[in-house]
Amino acid sequence: MHLPAEDRTTSPYTGYTRAHWETAADALLAAVEPWATPDRALYHLPGDHVSHSGHLSDGLEGYARTLLLAAFRQDETVLGRYADGLRTGPGGVWPDVTDRSQPLVEAASVALALRLTRPLLWDRLDQPVRERTAAWLTGALTAEPWPCNWELFPVTVGGFLLEIGHAPEAAREAVDRGLGRIEDWYVGGGWYTDGDGRKYDYYNGWAMHLYPVLHAWLAGDEKLLDLYGGRLEAHLADYAHLFGGDGAPLHQGRSLTYRCATAAPLWLGALTGRTPLPPGETRRLASGALRYFLDRGAVDGRGLLTLGWHGPDETVLQSYSGPASPYWAAKGFLGLLLPPDHEVWTAPEEPGPAGRADAVRPVGGPNWLLQSTCSDGVVRLHNHGSEDVRYDPHYTRFAYSTVTRPLASPPDNTVTIGKDHLRSGIVPLGVGEDWAASRYTVASGARVTSLVVADGAVEVRAHLVAGAAPGTGVRVNGWAPGEDEQAELLPAHGLSTATPEDHARTGVTEVTGVISETGGSSTLFVAVARLTGVPDPAPLADLVTVEVSDDRELTVHWATGKLRRFRFTAPEDGPGTSWSVTPG
């Protein structure tokens, strides 16, 4: 991909301007064109990987997701190619929209693209083509979605059909039903869980906020925009902290192959005026994400987005991932709807949170603690409230970062009781200015109550294990660092350092211990951890000391002079006790 020269005056951090985004969009659209069928209704991108929906559905996905990119680009010539596909796709080669089927997802992209480009595309179609397209989309109004962000696909289709006056009653019902459904999953502070349970990830930004806010904005519904725009604004206050100094989004959650779709909510806030971020910071974060992936091989030699994170990488895929799935990255190009003279394009870039100062930030909805250091730009997420065991290890680890990726085997950032390291049924116990806590139960019945306290790049991790048999082995795993970072994990209470041979074998920092024979019903294990990109950091032991009293109270002395005290508490100390953590 041949991009324009960098502009380090307007964009001192990334060098990217609107011209870079336009060029990237044009290159991506040009690269997929040879893979269209002769009638241009399907885009069968190369590769052996086929999603569980099958080859035909994957071809529709290729059409719909690249159409969405063309819609944000607003290029009449390119949109004309997609108009050709509409003449034979709907009511023809496209699979019908049925209950819980992938075409329901793609119908939303088609409808949103048509709504955004109505004068350039929809209004220029012949009437029979419009009728067949509207009829195909109508299936999305009554098709049963999966109970998650899919509820918003009928909303998106319904919004377009309402605008063109097609099946208005059914369209209105679909919009109201979907918007009502997501109210069940809003937990406050700008955060949704993606369906029942506690599933927190990037779907908050590129789905749960994107579709309702765009619908309200396109409909000119100020009441709805106040509601959903206010939630977006609150979300962005946290969201800006999820990007590293090198532009990397946190490596957590599913569908990571959508890559720079992580920029979508940033642009959405600027587009609708519902953002707490200065325009220069918005562009710096969004352009940083795009550059991060383009610089690291996201696009192959043919100009196509690969299935992966940097380059091809099956560890970040799900069964629904097909050859064209990465083109939901199109959502990251939403900023091209803003005119060239908008301040988000003209203001000088400003640093993001990871580039301004060291920070520890509690996030109440997911019960996360975000920890960033400006010396290396690393952001760490301490997870004490998000899980989706279907996609382990991308949800249930204790920690994630912008420079590491979760490992399946051996596992990183876990606690193993005996042979069980699976973490599910997470109960959040709260977050504070520098701490987060949670508890869960392993398959054997043992209960783990966990606390993290952070300052700078240092973490104190404490785990109270109850209900395990005396003598049971406990292993606490820390970070598995990348090539440019180093990780440390030092025992502080109840633990000892693993052998050098174990560390060399696994590549994961770890410490080990044993359930006490004399500690009653519970044993406390404490370790001090650090993940850093600083070449010669100060000795970890010089930065913090930890004291433990009666195996229940933890006192953390930071070298900065700050002192923090926490106590593990329970109504009664016996079998089945539900422990909590109380800051002192």
mmCIF file with all atom_site columns, N, CA and C in Angstrom, residues 470-519:
data_model
loop_
_atom_site.group_PDB
_atom_site.id
_atom_site.type_symbol
_atom_site.label_atom_id
_atom_site.label_alt_id
_atom_site.label_comp_id
_atom_site.label_asym_id
_atom_site.label_entity_id
_atom_site.label_seq_id
_atom_site.pdbx_PDB_ins_code
_atom_site.Cartn_x
_atom_site.Cartn_y
_atom_site.Cartn_z
_atom_site.occupancy
_atom_site.B_iso_or_equiv
_atom_site.pdbx_formal_charge
_atom_site.auth_seq_id
_atom_site.auth_comp_id
_atom_site.auth_asym_id
_atom_site.auth_atom_id
_atom_site.pdbx_PDB_model_num
ATOM 1   N N  . PRO A 1 470 ? -5.714 -29.206 52.030 1.00 0.00 ? 470 PRO A N  1
ATOM 2   C CA . PRO A 1 470 ? -4.330 -28.909 52.426 1.00 0.00 ? 470 PRO A CA 1
ATOM 3   C C  . PRO A 1 470 ? -3.339 -29.707 51.585 1.00 0.00 ? 470 PRO A C  1
ATOM 4   N N  . GLY A 1 471 ? -2.275 -29.042 51.194 1.00 0.00 ? 471 GLY A N  1
ATOM 5   C CA . GLY A 1 471 ? -1.256 -29.691 50.382 1.00 0.00 ? 471 GLY A CA 1
ATOM 6   C C  . GLY A 1 471 ? -1.474 -29.542 48.888 1.00 0.00 ? 471 GLY A C  1
ATOM 7   N N  . THR A 1 472 ? -2.623 -29.006 48.490 1.00 0.00 ? 472 THR A N  1
ATOM 8   C CA . THR A 1 472 ? -2.883 -28.791 47.058 1.00 0.00 ? 472 THR A CA 1
ATOM 9   C C  . THR A 1 472 ? -1.920 -27.751 46.503 1.00 0.00 ? 472 THR A C  1
ATOM 10  N N  . GLY A 1 473 ? -1.338 -28.035 45.364 1.00 0.00 ? 473 GLY A N  1
ATOM 11  C CA . GLY A 1 473 ? -0.419 -27.087 44.740 1.00 0.00 ? 473 GLY A CA 1
ATOM 12  C C  . GLY A 1 473 ? -1.152 -25.917 44.102 1.00 0.00 ? 473 GLY A C  1
ATOM 13  N N  . VAL A 1 474 ? -0.534 -24.750 44.174 1.00 0.00 ? 474 VAL A N  1
ATOM 14  C CA . VAL A 1 474 ? -1.087 -23.531 43.575 1.00 0.00 ? 474 VAL A CA 1
ATOM 15  C C  . VAL A 1 474 ? -0.006 -22.908 42.689 1.00 0.00 ? 474 VAL A C  1
ATOM 16  N N  . ARG A 1 475 ? -0.378 -22.553 41.495 1.00 0.00 ? 475 ARG A N  1
ATOM 17  C CA . ARG A 1 475 ? 0.555  -21.893 40.585 1.00 0.00 ? 475 ARG A CA 1
ATOM 18  C C  . ARG A 1 475 ? -0.059 -20.566 40.141 1.00 0.00 ? 475 ARG A C  1
ATOM 19  N N  . VAL A 1 476 ? 0.686  -19.488 40.310 1.00 0.00 ? 476 VAL A N  1
ATOM 20  C CA . VAL A 1 476 ? 0.252  -18.158 39.882 1.00 0.00 ? 476 VAL A CA 1
ATOM 21  C C  . VAL A 1 476 ? 1.106  -17.756 38.684 1.00 0.00 ? 476 VAL A C  1
ATOM 22  N N  . ASN A 1 477 ? 0.481  -17.598 37.539 1.00 0.00 ? 477 ASN A N  1
ATOM 23  C CA . ASN A 1 477 ? 1.189  -17.215 36.323 1.00 0.00 ? 477 ASN A CA 1
ATOM 24  C C  . ASN A 1 477 ? 1.046  -15.716 36.080 1.00 0.00 ? 477 ASN A C  1
ATOM 25  N N  . GLY A 1 478 ? 2.116  -15.119 35.586 1.00 0.00 ? 478 GLY A N  1
ATOM 26  C CA . GLY A 1 478 ? 2.100  -13.703 35.239 1.00 0.00 ? 478 GLY A CA 1
ATOM 27  C C  . GLY A 1 478 ? 2.114  -13.500 33.745 1.00 0.00 ? 478 GLY A C  1
ATOM 28  N N  . TRP A 1 479 ? 2.844  -12.491 33.300 1.00 0.00 ? 479 TRP A N  1
ATOM 29  C CA . TRP A 1 479 ? 2.871  -12.095 31.898 1.00 0.00 ? 479 TRP A CA 1
ATOM 30  C C  . TRP A 1 479 ? 3.768  -13.014 31.069 1.00 0.00 ? 479 TRP A C  1
ATOM 31  N N  . ALA A 1 480 ? 3.412  -13.171 29.803 1.00 0.00 ? 480 ALA A N  1
ATOM 32  C CA . ALA A 1 480 ? 4.278  -13.784 28.802 1.00 0.00 ? 480 ALA A CA 1
ATOM 33  C C  . ALA A 1 480 ? 4.719  -12.655 27.881 1.00 0.00 ? 480 ALA A C  1
ATOM 34  N N  . PRO A 1 481 ? 5.898  -12.080 28.099 1.00 0.00 ? 481 PRO A N  1
ATOM 35  C CA . PRO A 1 481 ? 6.265  -10.853 27.387 1.00 0.00 ? 481 PRO A CA 1
ATOM 36  C C  . PRO A 1 481 ? 6.575  -11.086 25.918 1.00 0.00 ? 481 PRO A C  1
ATOM 37  N N  . GLY A 1 482 ? 6.464  -10.000 25.130 1.00 0.00 ? 482 GLY A N  1
ATOM 38  C CA . GLY A 1 482 ? 6.875  -10.038 23.737 1.00 0.00 ? 482 GLY A CA 1
ATOM 39  C C  . GLY A 1 482 ? 8.375  -9.827  23.616 1.00 0.00 ? 482 GLY A C  1
ATOM 40  N N  . GLU A 1 483 ? 8.825  -9.582  22.383 1.00 0.00 ? 483 GLU A N  1
ATOM 41  C CA . GLU A 1 483 ? 10.258 -9.461  22.142 1.00 0.00 ? 483 GLU A CA 1
ATOM 42  C C  . GLU A 1 483 ? 10.857 -8.203  22.757 1.00 0.00 ? 483 GLU A C  1
ATOM 43  N N  . ASP A 1 484 ? 10.065 -7.156  22.853 1.00 0.00 ? 484 ASP A N  1
ATOM 44  C CA . ASP A 1 484 ? 10.599 -5.863  23.276 1.00 0.00 ? 484 ASP A CA 1
ATOM 45  C C  . ASP A 1 484 ? 10.278 -5.517  24.725 1.00 0.00 ? 484 ASP A C  1
ATOM 46  N N  . GLU A 1 485 ? 9.666  -6.426  25.468 1.00 0.00 ? 485 GLU A N  1
ATOM 47  C CA . GLU A 1 485 ? 9.292  -6.161  26.850 1.00 0.00 ? 485 GLU A CA 1
ATOM 48  C C  . GLU A 1 485 ? 9.914  -7.215  27.766 1.00 0.00 ? 485 GLU A C  1
ATOM 49  N N  . GLN A 1 486 ? 9.952  -6.905  29.022 1.00 0.00 ? 486 GLN A N  1
ATOM 50  C CA . GLN A 1 486 ? 10.358 -7.897  30.007 1.00 0.00 ? 486 GLN A CA 1
ATOM 51  C C  . GLN A 1 486 ? 9.286  -7.999  31.084 1.00 0.00 ? 486 GLN A C  1
ATOM 52  N N  . ALA A 1 487 ? 9.136  -9.198  31.620 1.00 0.00 ? 487 ALA A N  1
ATOM 53  C CA . ALA A 1 487 ? 8.130  -9.461  32.641 1.00 0.00 ? 487 ALA A CA 1
ATOM 54  C C  . ALA A 1 487 ? 8.793  -10.059 33.867 1.00 0.00 ? 487 ALA A C  1
ATOM 55  N N  . GLU A 1 488 ? 8.283  -9.679  35.025 1.00 0.00 ? 488 GLU A N  1
ATOM 56  C CA . GLU A 1 488 ? 8.781  -10.198 36.295 1.00 0.00 ? 488 GLU A CA 1
ATOM 57  C C  . GLU A 1 488 ? 7.599  -10.592 37.165 1.00 0.00 ? 488 GLU A C  1
ATOM 58  N N  . LEU A 1 489 ? 7.819  -11.588 38.012 1.00 0.00 ? 489 LEU A N  1
ATOM 59  C CA . LEU A 1 489 ? 6.815  -12.011 38.988 1.00 0.00 ? 489 LEU A CA 1
ATOM 60  C C  . LEU A 1 489 ? 7.568  -12.510 40.211 1.00 0.00 ? 489 LEU A C  1
ATOM 61  N N  . LEU A 1 490 ? 7.499  -11.758 41.296 1.00 0.00 ? 490 LEU A N  1
ATOM 62  C CA . LEU A 1 490 ? 8.234  -12.096 42.506 1.00 0.00 ? 490 LEU A CA 1
ATOM 63  C C  . LEU A 1 490 ? 7.278  -12.551 43.601 1.00 0.00 ? 490 LEU A C  1
ATOM 64  N N  . PRO A 1 491 ? 7.624  -13.606 44.328 1.00 0.00 ? 491 PRO A N  1
ATOM 65  C CA . PRO A 1 491 ? 6.773  -14.031 45.446 1.00 0.00 ? 491 PRO A CA 1
ATOM 66  C C  . PRO A 1 491 ? 6.848  -13.023 46.584 1.00 0.00 ? 491 PRO A C  1
ATOM 67  N N  . ALA A 1 492 ? 5.696  -12.749 47.204 1.00 0.00 ? 492 ALA A N  1
ATOM 68  C CA . ALA A 1 492 ? 5.658  -11.830 48.337 1.00 0.00 ? 492 ALA A CA 1
ATOM 69  C C  . ALA A 1 492 ? 5.087  -12.473 49.590 1.00 0.00 ? 492 ALA A C  1
ATOM 70  N N  . HIS A 1 493 ? 4.228  -13.492 49.410 1.00 0.00 ? 493 HIS A N  1
ATOM 71  C CA . HIS A 1 493 ? 3.672  -14.185 50.585 1.00 0.00 ? 493 HIS A CA 1
ATOM 72  C C  . HIS A 1 493 ? 3.077  -15.504 50.116 1.00 0.00 ? 493 HIS A C  1
ATOM 73  N N  . GLY A 1 494 ? 3.499  -16.599 50.762 1.00 0.00 ? 494 GLY A N  1
ATOM 74  C CA . GLY A 1 494 ? 2.934  -17.910 50.489 1.00 0.00 ? 494 GLY A CA 1
ATOM 75  C C  . GLY A 1 494 ? 3.391  -18.540 49.189 1.00 0.00 ? 494 GLY A C  1
ATOM 76  N N  . LEU A 1 495 ? 4.341  -17.936 48.506 1.00 0.00 ? 495 LEU A N  1
ATOM 77  C CA . LEU A 1 495 ? 4.770  -18.397 47.193 1.00 0.00 ? 495 LEU A CA 1
ATOM 78  C C  . LEU A 1 495 ? 6.289  -18.450 47.116 1.00 0.00 ? 495 LEU A C  1
ATOM 79  N N  . SER A 1 496 ? 6.783  -19.207 46.156 1.00 0.00 ? 496 SER A N  1
ATOM 80  C CA . SER A 1 496 ? 8.214  -19.230 45.873 1.00 0.00 ? 496 SER A CA 1
ATOM 81  C C  . SER A 1 496 ? 8.401  -19.189 44.363 1.00 0.00 ? 496 SER A C  1
ATOM 82  N N  . THR A 1 497 ? 9.569  -18.744 43.939 1.00 0.00 ? 497 THR A N  1
ATOM 83  C CA . THR A 1 497 ? 9.832  -18.589 42.514 1.00 0.00 ? 497 THR A CA 1
ATOM 84  C C  . THR A 1 497 ? 9.951  -19.945 41.844 1.00 0.00 ? 497 THR A C  1
ATOM 85  N N  . ALA A 1 498 ? 9.352  -20.056 40.658 1.00 0.00 ? 498 ALA A N  1
ATOM 86  C CA . ALA A 1 498 ? 9.468  -21.290 39.890 1.00 0.00 ? 498 ALA A CA 1
ATOM 87  C C  . ALA A 1 498 ? 10.910 -21.475 39.442 1.00 0.00 ? 498 ALA A C  1
ATOM 88  N N  . THR A 1 499 ? 11.247 -22.689 39.099 1.00 0.00 ? 499 THR A N  1
ATOM 89  C CA . THR A 1 499 ? 12.618 -22.978 38.687 1.00 0.00 ? 499 THR A CA 1
ATOM 90  C C  . THR A 1 499 ? 12.924 -22.309 37.360 1.00 0.00 ? 499 THR A C  1
ATOM 91  N N  . PRO A 1 500 ? 14.183 -21.953 37.120 1.00 0.00 ? 500 PRO A N  1
ATOM 92  C CA . PRO A 1 500 ? 14.555 -21.383 35.816 1.00 0.00 ? 500 PRO A CA 1
ATOM 93  C C  . PRO A 1 500 ? 14.180 -22.300 34.660 1.00 0.00 ? 500 PRO A C  1
ATOM 94  N N  . GLU A 1 501 ? 14.235 -23.613 34.894 1.00 0.00 ? 501 GLU A N  1
ATOM 95  C CA . GLU A 1 501 ? 13.872 -24.557 33.836 1.00 0.00 ? 501 GLU A CA 1
ATOM 96  C C  . GLU A 1 501 ? 12.404 -24.424 33.460 1.00 0.00 ? 501 GLU A C  1
ATOM 97  N N  . ASP A 1 502 ? 11.528 -24.253 34.481 1.00 0.00 ? 502 ASP A N  1
ATOM 98  C CA . ASP A 1 502 ? 10.102 -24.077 34.202 1.00 0.00 ? 502 ASP A CA 1
ATOM 99  C C  . ASP A 1 502 ? 9.859  -22.798 33.419 1.00 0.00 ? 502 ASP A C  1
ATOM 100 N N  . HIS A 1 503 ? 10.547 -21.736 33.829 1.00 0.00 ? 503 HIS A N  1
ATOM 101 C CA . HIS A 1 503 ? 10.364 -20.461 33.141 1.00 0.00 ? 503 HIS A CA 1
ATOM 102 C C  . HIS A 1 503 ? 10.831 -20.566 31.700 1.00 0.00 ? 503 HIS A C  1
ATOM 103 N N  . ALA A 1 504 ? 11.968 -21.195 31.480 1.00 0.00 ? 504 ALA A N  1
ATOM 104 C CA . ALA A 1 504 ? 12.484 -21.339 30.122 1.00 0.00 ? 504 ALA A CA 1
ATOM 105 C C  . ALA A 1 504 ? 11.552 -22.201 29.271 1.00 0.00 ? 504 ALA A C  1
ATOM 106 N N  . ARG A 1 505 ? 10.940 -23.186 29.897 1.00 0.00 ? 505 ARG A N  1
ATOM 107 C CA . ARG A 1 505 ? 10.058 -24.099 29.159 1.00 0.00 ? 505 ARG A CA 1
ATOM 108 C C  . ARG A 1 505 ? 8.759  -23.427 28.747 1.00 0.00 ? 505 ARG A C  1
ATOM 109 N N  . THR A 1 506 ? 8.189  -22.636 29.629 1.00 0.00 ? 506 THR A N  1
ATOM 110 C CA . THR A 1 506 ? 6.869  -22.065 29.360 1.00 0.00 ? 506 THR A CA 1
ATOM 111 C C  . THR A 1 506 ? 6.920  -20.680 28.748 1.00 0.00 ? 506 THR A C  1
ATOM 112 N N  . GLY A 1 507 ? 7.957  -19.910 29.055 1.00 0.00 ? 507 GLY A N  1
ATOM 113 C CA . GLY A 1 507 ? 8.006  -18.530 28.595 1.00 0.00 ? 507 GLY A CA 1
ATOM 114 C C  . GLY A 1 507 ? 7.086  -17.610 29.367 1.00 0.00 ? 507 GLY A C  1
ATOM 115 N N  . VAL A 1 508 ? 6.449  -18.130 30.415 1.00 0.00 ? 508 VAL A N  1
ATOM 116 C CA . VAL A 1 508 ? 5.507  -17.366 31.238 1.00 0.00 ? 508 VAL A CA 1
ATOM 117 C C  . VAL A 1 508 ? 6.088  -17.226 32.639 1.00 0.00 ? 508 VAL A C  1
ATOM 118 N N  . THR A 1 509 ? 6.065  -16.022 33.183 1.00 0.00 ? 509 THR A N  1
ATOM 119 C CA . THR A 1 509 ? 6.520  -15.845 34.556 1.00 0.00 ? 509 THR A CA 1
ATOM 120 C C  . THR A 1 509 ? 5.546  -16.552 35.495 1.00 0.00 ? 509 THR A C  1
ATOM 121 N N  . GLU A 1 510 ? 6.075  -17.233 36.519 1.00 0.00 ? 510 GLU A N  1
ATOM 122 C CA . GLU A 1 510 ? 5.182  -17.931 37.447 1.00 0.00 ? 510 GLU A CA 1
ATOM 123 C C  . GLU A 1 510 ? 5.851  -18.121 38.796 1.00 0.00 ? 510 GLU A C  1
ATOM 124 N N  . VAL A 1 511 ? 4.992  -18.230 39.802 1.00 0.00 ? 511 VAL A N  1
ATOM 125 C CA . VAL A 1 511 ? 5.418  -18.552 41.165 1.00 0.00 ? 511 VAL A CA 1
ATOM 126 C C  . VAL A 1 511 ? 4.485  -19.640 41.674 1.00 0.00 ? 511 VAL A C  1
ATOM 127 N N  . THR A 1 512 ? 4.954  -20.392 42.660 1.00 0.00 ? 512 THR A N  1
ATOM 128 C CA . THR A 1 512 ? 4.181  -21.544 43.105 1.00 0.00 ? 512 THR A CA 1
ATOM 129 C C  . THR A 1 512 ? 4.060  -21.570 44.624 1.00 0.00 ? 512 THR A C  1
ATOM 130 N N  . GLY A 1 513 ? 3.031  -22.262 45.091 1.00 0.00 ? 513 GLY A N  1
ATOM 131 C CA . GLY A 1 513 ? 2.813  -22.412 46.525 1.00 0.00 ? 513 GLY A CA 1
ATOM 132 C C  . GLY A 1 513 ? 1.981  -23.644 46.808 1.00 0.00 ? 513 GLY A C  1
ATOM 133 N N  . VAL A 1 514 ? 1.621  -23.826 48.078 1.00 0.00 ? 514 VAL A N  1
ATOM 134 C CA . VAL A 1 514 ? 0.856  -24.987 48.520 1.00 0.00 ? 514 VAL A CA 1
ATOM 135 C C  . VAL A 1 514 ? -0.188 -24.518 49.523 1.00 0.00 ? 514 VAL A C  1
ATOM 136 N N  . ILE A 1 515 ? -1.394 -25.092 49.439 1.00 0.00 ? 515 ILE A N  1
ATOM 137 C CA . ILE A 1 515 ? -2.433 -24.786 50.422 1.00 0.00 ? 515 ILE A CA 1
ATOM 138 C C  . ILE A 1 515 ? -1.948 -25.200 51.807 1.00 0.00 ? 515 ILE A C  1
ATOM 139 N N  . SER A 1 516 ? -2.068 -24.289 52.756 1.00 0.00 ? 516 SER A N  1
ATOM 140 C CA . SER A 1 516 ? -1.513 -24.491 54.089 1.00 0.00 ? 516 SER A CA 1
ATOM 141 C C  . SER A 1 516 ? -2.192 -25.639 54.831 1.00 0.00 ? 516 SER A C  1
ATOM 142 N N  . GLU A 1 517 ? -1.401 -26.345 55.608 1.00 0.00 ? 517 GLU A N  1
ATOM 143 C CA . GLU A 1 517 ? -1.933 -27.392 56.488 1.00 0.00 ? 517 GLU A CA 1
ATOM 144 C C  . GLU A 1 517 ? -2.528 -26.790 57.749 1.00 0.00 ? 517 GLU A C  1
ATOM 145 N N  . THR A 1 518 ? -2.140 -25.551 58.074 1.00 0.00 ? 518 THR A N  1
ATOM 146 C CA . THR A 1 518 ? -2.523 -24.969 59.366 1.00 0.00 ? 518 THR A CA 1
ATOM 147 C C  . THR A 1 518 ? -3.290 -23.664 59.223 1.00 0.00 ? 518 THR A C  1
ATOM 148 N N  . GLY A 1 519 ? -3.616 -23.258 57.988 1.00 0.00 ? 519 GLY A N  1
ATOM 149 C CA . GLY A 1 519 ? -4.229 -21.947 57.792 1.00 0.00 ? 519 GLY A CA 1
ATOM 150 C C  . GLY A 1 519 ? -5.733 -21.926 57.894 1.00 0.00 ? 519 GLY A C  1
#
